[in-house]
XYZ file of C-alpha atoms in Angstrom:
393
model
C 53.914 -20.673 25.906
C 55.606 -21.701 28.873
C 56.007 -25.078 28.153
C 57.430 -23.492 24.727
C 60.106 -21.949 26.759
C 60.780 -24.185 29.278
C 61.968 -27.082 26.633
C 64.106 -23.957 25.115
C 65.660 -22.885 28.331
C 66.689 -26.711 28.179
C 67.661 -26.838 24.779
C 69.650 -24.055 25.526
C 71.390 -25.311 28.651
C 72.230 -28.354 27.090
C 73.958 -26.054 23.847
C 75.940 -24.492 26.621
C 77.343 -27.611 29.504
C 77.732 -30.212 26.641
C 81.034 -27.848 25.583
C 81.651 -26.875 29.272
C 81.970 -30.725 30.245
C 83.543 -32.216 26.988
C 86.458 -28.888 28.054
C 86.441 -27.609 24.587
C 83.397 -24.666 24.366
C 84.624 -23.445 20.877
C 84.446 -20.107 19.456
C 82.295 -17.498 16.860
C 83.506 -14.958 15.207
C 81.057 -12.302 13.697
C 83.139 -9.890 11.344
C 81.270 -6.361 10.055
C 82.980 -3.798 8.324
C 83.766 -1.732 11.270
C 83.313 -4.566 14.133
C 85.212 -8.022 15.111
C 82.866 -9.341 17.463
C 84.012 -13.452 18.947
C 82.483 -14.612 21.927
C 82.640 -18.464 22.645
C 79.458 -20.811 21.223
C 78.112 -21.158 24.913
C 78.194 -17.302 25.333
C 76.322 -17.437 22.271
C 73.704 -20.144 22.959
C 72.797 -17.880 26.358
C 72.539 -14.408 24.670
C 70.235 -16.226 21.834
C 68.427 -17.830 24.864
C 67.806 -14.109 26.501
C 66.470 -12.901 23.488
C 64.011 -15.489 23.271
C 63.095 -15.071 25.929
C 62.500 -11.365 26.417
C 60.746 -11.500 22.943
C 58.497 -14.304 24.577
C 57.636 -11.612 27.632
C 57.545 -8.615 25.431
C 54.796 -10.681 23.484
C 52.800 -11.824 26.516
C 52.929 -8.425 28.029
C 50.745 -7.013 24.742
C 48.537 -10.291 24.178
C 47.622 -8.575 27.456
C 47.665 -4.916 26.857
C 45.686 -5.934 23.737
C 43.370 -8.240 25.788
C 42.748 -5.914 28.177
C 41.673 -3.474 25.559
C 39.212 -5.860 23.700
C 37.519 -6.327 26.721
C 37.389 -2.976 27.621
C 35.343 -1.939 24.311
C 33.222 -5.244 24.932
C 32.408 -3.637 28.182
C 31.244 -0.457 26.657
C 29.390 -1.590 24.191
C 27.497 -4.464 27.027
C 26.383 -0.883 27.932
C 25.200 0.773 24.491
C 23.371 -2.673 23.518
C 21.949 -2.385 27.049
C 20.871 0.612 26.667
C 19.893 0.365 23.069
C 17.092 -2.259 24.627
C 15.869 -0.397 27.289
C 15.391 2.659 25.096
C 13.633 0.570 22.389
C 10.716 -0.973 24.508
C 10.488 2.942 25.671
C 9.975 3.756 22.383
C 7.245 1.519 21.351
C 5.269 3.283 24.376
C 5.659 6.474 23.550
C 4.198 5.015 20.044
C 1.158 3.772 21.536
C 1.222 7.495 23.394
C 0.818 8.937 19.843
C 4.559 11.181 21.558
C 6.309 11.221 17.613
C 9.182 13.209 18.851
C 10.301 11.448 21.818
C 9.437 8.272 20.192
C 11.972 9.103 17.085
C 14.452 10.826 19.862
C 14.541 7.412 21.754
C 14.935 4.938 18.530
C 18.036 6.750 17.512
C 20.268 6.744 20.567
C 21.910 4.195 19.968
C 20.247 3.172 17.669
C 23.520 1.201 15.674
C 23.569 -1.062 19.149
C 20.185 -2.202 18.952
C 18.874 -6.128 18.376
C 17.875 -5.101 14.735
C 19.084 -1.263 13.503
C 17.454 -1.051 11.066
C 14.309 -1.575 12.683
C 15.194 1.856 14.718
C 15.946 3.606 12.063
C 12.779 2.945 9.932
C 10.376 3.532 13.020
C 12.213 6.662 13.937
C 11.475 7.878 9.593
C 8.184 7.166 9.946
C 7.920 9.285 13.297
C 9.285 11.623 11.986
C 6.868 11.911 9.196
C 4.648 12.460 11.996
C 6.608 15.515 12.787
C 7.353 16.846 9.321
C 10.840 17.003 8.933
C 11.295 15.437 5.263
C 15.505 16.229 6.611
C 15.024 13.427 8.947
C 12.922 10.785 7.505
C 15.685 10.801 4.847
C 18.754 10.631 6.720
C 16.887 7.610 9.012
C 16.089 5.669 5.540
C 19.704 6.114 4.215
C 21.101 4.415 7.571
C 18.598 1.968 7.103
C 19.748 1.103 3.234
C 23.049 0.934 4.884
C 22.839 -1.184 7.227
C 19.906 -3.139 5.605
C 22.941 -4.209 2.938
C 20.742 -6.971 0.535
C 17.832 -7.296 2.374
C 16.190 -3.866 0.783
C 12.612 -4.537 0.694
C 11.716 -3.045 4.136
C 13.122 -0.026 3.352
C 11.298 0.081 -0.261
C 8.467 -0.404 1.443
C 9.032 2.096 4.682
C 10.040 4.663 1.420
C 7.039 4.406 -0.326
C 4.495 4.222 3.035
C 6.152 7.763 3.766
C 5.747 9.271 0.271
C 2.227 7.901 0.491
C 1.323 9.637 4.260
C 3.141 12.977 2.089
C 1.200 13.046 -0.926
C 3.725 12.143 -2.860
C 1.743 9.433 -4.867
C 3.448 9.600 -7.795
C 7.223 8.670 -6.108
C 4.719 6.360 -4.473
C 3.614 4.858 -7.628
C 7.403 4.779 -9.364
C 8.264 3.105 -6.385
C 5.291 0.613 -6.083
C 6.079 -0.722 -9.534
C 9.931 -1.664 -8.150
C 8.501 -3.329 -5.444
C 5.656 -5.202 -7.517
C 9.132 -6.625 -9.419
C 11.022 -7.335 -6.747
C 7.873 -8.855 -4.687
C 4.786 -9.228 -6.825
C 2.637 -11.134 -3.634
C 3.474 -9.300 -0.538
C 0.309 -8.040 0.965
C 2.078 -4.821 2.216
C 3.665 -4.057 -1.670
C -0.295 -5.159 -2.545
C -1.660 -2.217 0.045
C 0.275 0.509 -0.666
C -0.091 -0.889 -5.061
C -3.597 0.046 -4.515
C -3.295 3.116 -2.647
C -1.007 4.410 -5.171
C -2.939 3.405 -8.032
C -6.329 5.120 -6.988
C -4.126 8.140 -6.248
C -2.445 8.673 -10.073
C -5.483 7.197 -12.159
C -3.250 3.976 -12.229
C -6.886 2.218 -12.810
C -6.137 -0.789 -15.100
C -2.841 -1.116 -13.025
C -5.372 -1.572 -10.322
C -7.537 -3.718 -12.471
C -4.042 -6.308 -12.843
C -2.945 -6.643 -9.126
C -6.832 -7.420 -8.012
C -6.103 -11.514 -9.166
C -3.264 -10.897 -6.774
C -4.559 -8.750 -4.248
C -7.674 -12.040 -3.809
C -5.229 -14.412 -3.633
C -3.143 -12.855 -0.621
C -7.104 -12.584 1.180
C -6.643 -8.861 2.089
C -10.324 -7.861 1.265
C -13.222 -10.219 1.813
C -15.800 -10.548 -1.817
C -17.276 -7.452 -1.205
C -14.499 -4.868 -0.984
C -12.934 -6.805 -3.471
C -16.248 -5.704 -6.129
C -15.995 -2.518 -4.842
C -12.229 -1.845 -5.839
C -13.148 -3.352 -8.939
C -16.070 -1.067 -9.478
C -13.683 2.061 -8.537
C -11.184 0.828 -11.317
C -13.440 0.612 -13.869
C -15.122 3.905 -13.266
C -11.893 5.369 -13.325
C -11.103 4.085 -16.347
C -14.709 4.979 -17.436
C -14.038 8.883 -16.612
C -10.552 8.377 -18.458
C -12.083 7.380 -21.638
C -14.638 10.196 -21.206
C -11.751 12.422 -20.474
C -10.018 11.416 -23.349
C -12.416 11.045 -26.066
C -15.998 12.281 -25.219
C -19.190 9.461 -25.882
C -16.735 8.465 -28.959
C -14.265 7.597 -25.859
C -16.146 5.710 -24.060
C -18.551 3.904 -26.255
C -14.969 2.816 -28.004
C -13.167 2.086 -24.707
C -16.504 0.023 -23.273
C -16.630 -1.948 -27.011
C -12.720 -3.630 -26.354
C -14.010 -4.499 -22.887
C -14.301 -8.537 -23.028
C -17.759 -10.059 -22.729
C -17.686 -10.611 -18.682
C -16.878 -6.519 -18.490
C -19.090 -5.615 -20.753
C -22.328 -8.569 -19.322
C -21.312 -6.974 -15.580
C -25.153 -5.440 -14.055
C -23.518 -2.964 -11.974
C -21.025 -1.361 -14.922
C -23.469 -1.406 -17.244
C -25.508 0.850 -14.866
C -22.116 3.142 -14.199
C -21.972 3.302 -17.979
C -25.275 3.954 -18.887
C -24.958 6.856 -16.127
C -21.890 8.153 -17.615
C -23.268 8.343 -20.977
C -25.669 10.455 -19.271
C -23.522 12.898 -17.637
C -21.903 12.612 -21.524
C -25.724 14.290 -22.617
C -25.548 11.211 -25.135
C -29.148 9.940 -24.294
C -29.041 7.439 -27.017
C -26.402 5.584 -26.492
C -27.442 5.449 -22.743
C -31.562 4.169 -23.374
C -29.273 1.409 -26.062
C -27.163 0.398 -22.410
C -30.518 0.259 -20.141
C -32.647 -1.686 -22.828
C -29.647 -4.147 -23.560
C -29.295 -4.565 -19.790
C -32.994 -5.241 -19.138
C -33.838 -7.857 -21.764
C -31.091 -9.595 -20.466
C -32.423 -8.970 -16.685
C -34.278 -6.996 -14.516
C -32.549 -4.558 -12.558
C -34.370 -1.245 -10.328
C -30.985 0.779 -10.597
C -31.264 0.713 -14.876
C -35.093 1.596 -14.880
C -34.522 4.652 -12.225
C -31.984 5.649 -14.481
C -34.784 5.643 -17.392
C -36.385 8.743 -14.855
C -32.532 10.885 -16.217
C -32.825 10.141 -19.605
C -34.231 12.859 -22.246
C -34.293 10.600 -25.482
C -36.347 11.367 -28.480
C -37.817 7.588 -29.043
C -38.940 6.905 -26.549
C -41.436 4.105 -28.265
C -39.106 1.114 -26.814
C -38.706 2.678 -23.658
C -42.054 2.354 -22.772
C -42.464 -0.903 -24.375
C -40.202 -2.165 -22.189
C -41.648 -0.958 -18.832
C -44.844 -2.248 -20.230
C -42.733 -5.553 -20.934
C -41.525 -5.583 -17.126
C -44.573 -4.885 -15.449
C -45.946 -8.091 -17.329
C -42.951 -10.287 -15.910
C -42.670 -8.676 -12.924
C -45.960 -6.802 -11.901
C -47.193 -3.759 -11.332
C -44.454 -2.284 -9.289
C -44.036 1.419 -7.961
C -40.926 1.855 -9.234
C -41.989 0.573 -13.077
C -45.502 2.468 -12.737
C -43.826 5.641 -11.640
C -40.651 5.340 -13.881
C -43.879 5.003 -17.141
C -45.659 8.159 -15.822
C -42.982 10.391 -15.979
C -41.481 8.537 -19.284
C -45.460 9.560 -20.494
C -45.544 13.233 -18.667
C -42.075 13.602 -20.906
C -43.782 13.269 -24.452
C -46.981 14.255 -22.881
C -49.403 11.183 -23.018
C -51.035 12.853 -20.148
C -53.596 10.685 -19.751
C -51.827 6.943 -19.987
C -49.088 8.807 -17.299
C -52.112 9.860 -14.828
C -53.411 6.145 -15.489
C -49.628 4.871 -13.927
C -49.314 7.591 -11.340
C -52.332 6.688 -10.032
C -51.550 3.209 -9.763
C -48.027 4.090 -8.845
C -49.191 6.343 -5.664
C -51.959 3.780 -4.758
C -48.757 1.082 -4.379
C -46.605 3.298 -2.566
C -47.543 7.123 -1.892
C -44.951 9.657 -3.007
C -44.911 13.054 -2.688
C -42.438 13.521 -6.030
C -45.009 10.858 -8.030
C -48.301 13.201 -6.319
C -46.744 16.739 -7.986
C -46.754 14.746 -11.167
C -49.864 13.577 -11.321
C -51.109 16.777 -10.019
C -49.463 18.030 -13.372
C -51.529 16.034 -15.320
C -54.900 16.987 -14.005
C -53.917 20.590 -15.132
C -52.770 19.502 -18.349
C -56.318 17.121 -18.447
C -58.441 20.726 -17.209
C -59.069 18.918 -13.896
C -57.899 21.887 -11.641
C -59.561 20.423 -8.559
C -58.127 16.702 -9.243
C -55.182 18.760 -9.200
C -54.993 20.966 -6.477
C -55.945 17.859 -4.049
C -52.959 16.285 -5.461
C -50.795 19.035 -4.647
C -52.567 19.068 -0.708
C -51.670 15.958 -0.088
C -48.317 15.236 -2.166
C -47.019 18.261 0.599
C -48.683 16.450 3.435
C -46.688 13.726 2.968
C -43.900 15.697 2.437
C -44.101 17.543 5.771
C -45.098 14.515 7.537
């Protein structure tokens, strides 16, 4: 600016001195409605020079004033940013201590000047949830959403997590449905979706996201299998609730072959039919399962059956004994089934074999009942004493 001012002075000096040296300065007449202003060219040049110098000086003063204001403002902002960093670090320490009141206070002081203000407000919202203040939760989430601009995913995830913690399961389910549209493979979104679907009975939706959960490697294979089982059991319960035994039967019929051949699901299905008092359908499931593959859980379910057609079960048990040997479970189950239908002698023999292989208080009691029916009171009393001794032991 000084260079420009210097050049301006030289130009004005030239304009002023030129006419003076030439001997004729000329004149300038400025007429208005009320005034006539007459001056020499040199005087006009000097006036213009003074005006320009005044303007330059004013501009310089204004720049200095505003620059000082900007530096002052920057100094204050810098102080707030420094304080925000210290308060955020202190909040993290309080978080490890579980002092959520202090966490919330420290995170929200100067939060707008923190390095990541969105994170401060989201963590403050979760701390407010621990403190049970719904209004402050909403305030923090709203402010975080304003600062997040187009990146709303962290805000939405935090909102759903808080809803689950507060027991607002249906609101959380609505939230995860939207999140899955935006980020279908995000690990935390999948975790939240799993929780929301289990809490709201969205078992079909849960089965749909299990492949994504598996790809994201959130759980080991055993946990995934448990999750699938929980989903299918939930669907079985819903089918019973909506249509009873017939509803469950139709649901099972609609499942793909891979599902119907799952041994664990067959056991659960048979158990559900027993609970529905549909022993005939439960027996069919058990027999079909045992014909394809021996499973002790299916054998155990036979003991809960009250069927009017025991012959197929007895035949299957004897077939299993022939193929797998006379195990305590098979002998005990056969004996119990025979008792249900008054086959006392055969039941007596089967239970004796079971006790010889593996003494069991319940089998002793049942064997004593068979001896009573066969008119052998002394043997019955002896079996009860042995069963009691085993129970006490």
